[in-house]
């Protein structure tokens, strides 16, 4: 199945980003295709390279970057990002900023869109 | 409508103020309306408060977005529904609902359609994807 994943919450404060990550890993292991990952609302904070969590904790933005390196399209909404001070300069590698049109294409092209957040 | 056009439903379940979900969710609807998709919007649970006429956010110091719903019909977002039970549970009636546009021919104001949850469930079953804000 072709899946798209939407993440609405920021890192650490809320489990949404962790749940989405584990869901995506499990879906890939089961042979599903990830059409794209879209960060919206406070979700845009998940992919800043400025985060520096304690070494014994998971590094959320690096984890997304590694997933992006496997070829999955990871998109941060430009309107949500600009509002929150997230710009290209602070993004981890393998993630891009683009518009809500990308979310639209994911919703149209994916068989299922799975949302993580309140 | 062509078989290729995908049906996408938005559910609005949060109150309009207190969090940004409903406001940023509105931006998604306006953008998505420009694409080839068959869009519907359903307001349910606390989301019905977003459709209440006469909201005033001045004292919150937040730019309100109530007026933006008035362009829905102009943006060809015409399938707009309200869950009857959610509305009635919150003491609202059709008279409380804001206008989402006007009829092209008669210039009559158009309001969201009030429907029962069983009808919403039937519509949900037909959707290609559902997004919640």
mmCIF file with all atom_site columns, C-alpha atoms in Angstrom, chain A residues 6 8-9 40-42 79-80 83-84 100-113 115 117-118, chain B residues 4 6 8 14 20-29 31-33 35-37 63 128-133:
data_model
loop_
_atom_site.group_PDB
_atom_site.id
_atom_site.type_symbol
_atom_site.label_atom_id
_atom_site.label_alt_id
_atom_site.label_comp_id
_atom_site.label_asym_id
_atom_site.label_entity_id
_atom_site.label_seq_id
_atom_site.pdbx_PDB_ins_code
_atom_site.Cartn_x
_atom_site.Cartn_y
_atom_site.Cartn_z
_atom_site.occupancy
_atom_site.B_iso_or_equiv
_atom_site.pdbx_formal_charge
_atom_site.auth_seq_id
_atom_site.auth_comp_id
_atom_site.auth_asym_id
_atom_site.auth_atom_id
_atom_site.pdbx_PDB_model_num
ATOM 1  C CA . UNK A 1 6   ? 1.234   13.832 8.307   1.00 0.00 ? 6   UNK A CA 1
ATOM 2  C CA . UNK A 1 8   ? 1.139   17.887 13.474  1.00 0.00 ? 8   UNK A CA 1
ATOM 3  C CA . UNK A 1 9   ? 3.083   18.072 16.761  1.00 0.00 ? 9   UNK A CA 1
ATOM 4  C CA . UNK A 1 40  ? 2.498   20.794 9.571   1.00 0.00 ? 40  UNK A CA 1
ATOM 5  C CA . UNK A 1 41  ? 1.542   22.988 12.564  1.00 0.00 ? 41  UNK A CA 1
ATOM 6  C CA . UNK A 1 42  ? 4.248   22.658 15.288  1.00 0.00 ? 42  UNK A CA 1
ATOM 7  C CA . UNK A 1 79  ? 3.616   28.706 5.702   1.00 0.00 ? 79  UNK A CA 1
ATOM 8  C CA . UNK A 1 80  ? 3.760   26.826 9.006   1.00 0.00 ? 80  UNK A CA 1
ATOM 9  C CA . UNK A 1 83  ? 5.397   31.450 11.103  1.00 0.00 ? 83  UNK A CA 1
ATOM 10 C CA . UNK A 1 84  ? 7.646   29.525 13.527  1.00 0.00 ? 84  UNK A CA 1
ATOM 11 C CA . UNK A 1 100 ? 0.575   22.818 0.858   1.00 0.00 ? 100 UNK A CA 1
ATOM 12 C CA . UNK A 1 101 ? 0.303   21.709 -2.763  1.00 0.00 ? 101 UNK A CA 1
ATOM 13 C CA . UNK A 1 102 ? 2.721   18.915 -1.807  1.00 0.00 ? 102 UNK A CA 1
ATOM 14 C CA . UNK A 1 103 ? 0.339   17.804 0.935   1.00 0.00 ? 103 UNK A CA 1
ATOM 15 C CA . UNK A 1 104 ? -2.475  17.865 -1.606  1.00 0.00 ? 104 UNK A CA 1
ATOM 16 C CA . UNK A 1 105 ? -0.541  15.631 -3.993  1.00 0.00 ? 105 UNK A CA 1
ATOM 17 C CA . UNK A 1 106 ? 0.230   13.212 -1.155  1.00 0.00 ? 106 UNK A CA 1
ATOM 18 C CA . UNK A 1 107 ? -3.455  13.084 -0.198  1.00 0.00 ? 107 UNK A CA 1
ATOM 19 C CA . UNK A 1 108 ? -4.428  12.412 -3.811  1.00 0.00 ? 108 UNK A CA 1
ATOM 20 C CA . UNK A 1 109 ? -1.700  9.916  -4.682  1.00 0.00 ? 109 UNK A CA 1
ATOM 21 C CA . UNK A 1 110 ? -1.439  7.895  -1.477  1.00 0.00 ? 110 UNK A CA 1
ATOM 22 C CA . UNK A 1 111 ? -3.858  5.061  -0.782  1.00 0.00 ? 111 UNK A CA 1
ATOM 23 C CA . UNK A 1 112 ? -4.021  6.124  2.857   1.00 0.00 ? 112 UNK A CA 1
ATOM 24 C CA . UNK A 1 113 ? -3.025  9.299  4.653   1.00 0.00 ? 113 UNK A CA 1
ATOM 25 C CA . UNK A 1 115 ? -2.079  11.663 10.653  1.00 0.00 ? 115 UNK A CA 1
ATOM 26 C CA . UNK A 1 117 ? -1.249  14.628 16.360  1.00 0.00 ? 117 UNK A CA 1
ATOM 27 C CA . UNK A 1 118 ? -4.163  15.958 18.364  1.00 0.00 ? 118 UNK A CA 1
ATOM 28 C CA . UNK B 2 4   ? -10.048 9.786  -11.395 1.00 0.00 ? 4   UNK B CA 1
ATOM 29 C CA . UNK B 2 6   ? -10.301 11.689 -5.615  1.00 0.00 ? 6   UNK B CA 1
ATOM 30 C CA . UNK B 2 8   ? -11.047 14.038 0.157   1.00 0.00 ? 8   UNK B CA 1
ATOM 31 C CA . UNK B 2 14  ? -11.349 21.226 17.535  1.00 0.00 ? 14  UNK B CA 1
ATOM 32 C CA . UNK B 2 20  ? -4.006  26.754 15.846  1.00 0.00 ? 20  UNK B CA 1
ATOM 33 C CA . UNK B 2 21  ? -5.305  23.521 14.291  1.00 0.00 ? 21  UNK B CA 1
ATOM 34 C CA . UNK B 2 22  ? -8.526  24.956 12.890  1.00 0.00 ? 22  UNK B CA 1
ATOM 35 C CA . UNK B 2 23  ? -6.931  28.127 11.537  1.00 0.00 ? 23  UNK B CA 1
ATOM 36 C CA . UNK B 2 24  ? -4.030  26.385 9.780   1.00 0.00 ? 24  UNK B CA 1
ATOM 37 C CA . UNK B 2 25  ? -6.446  23.672 8.696   1.00 0.00 ? 25  UNK B CA 1
ATOM 38 C CA . UNK B 2 26  ? -8.483  26.340 6.943   1.00 0.00 ? 26  UNK B CA 1
ATOM 39 C CA . UNK B 2 27  ? -5.389  27.297 4.938   1.00 0.00 ? 27  UNK B CA 1
ATOM 40 C CA . UNK B 2 28  ? -5.087  23.693 3.760   1.00 0.00 ? 28  UNK B CA 1
ATOM 41 C CA . UNK B 2 29  ? -8.685  23.651 2.540   1.00 0.00 ? 29  UNK B CA 1
ATOM 42 C CA . UNK B 2 31  ? -5.126  25.535 -1.162  1.00 0.00 ? 31  UNK B CA 1
ATOM 43 C CA . UNK B 2 32  ? -6.520  22.070 -1.808  1.00 0.00 ? 32  UNK B CA 1
ATOM 44 C CA . UNK B 2 33  ? -9.619  23.568 -3.418  1.00 0.00 ? 33  UNK B CA 1
ATOM 45 C CA . UNK B 2 35  ? -6.505  21.133 -7.141  1.00 0.00 ? 35  UNK B CA 1
ATOM 46 C CA . UNK B 2 36  ? -8.459  18.407 -8.879  1.00 0.00 ? 36  UNK B CA 1
ATOM 47 C CA . UNK B 2 37  ? -10.053 16.849 -5.835  1.00 0.00 ? 37  UNK B CA 1
ATOM 48 C CA . UNK B 2 63  ? -6.460  37.759 14.134  1.00 0.00 ? 63  UNK B CA 1
ATOM 49 C CA . UNK B 2 128 ? -10.269 8.314  -0.717  1.00 0.00 ? 128 UNK B CA 1
ATOM 50 C CA . UNK B 2 129 ? -8.624  10.095 2.213   1.00 0.00 ? 129 UNK B CA 1
ATOM 51 C CA . UNK B 2 130 ? -9.785  11.958 5.294   1.00 0.00 ? 130 UNK B CA 1
ATOM 52 C CA . UNK B 2 131 ? -7.815  14.700 7.024   1.00 0.00 ? 131 UNK B CA 1
ATOM 53 C CA . UNK B 2 132 ? -8.617  16.069 10.453  1.00 0.00 ? 132 UNK B CA 1
ATOM 54 C CA . UNK B 2 133 ? -7.807  19.514 11.790  1.00 0.00 ? 133 UNK B CA 1
#
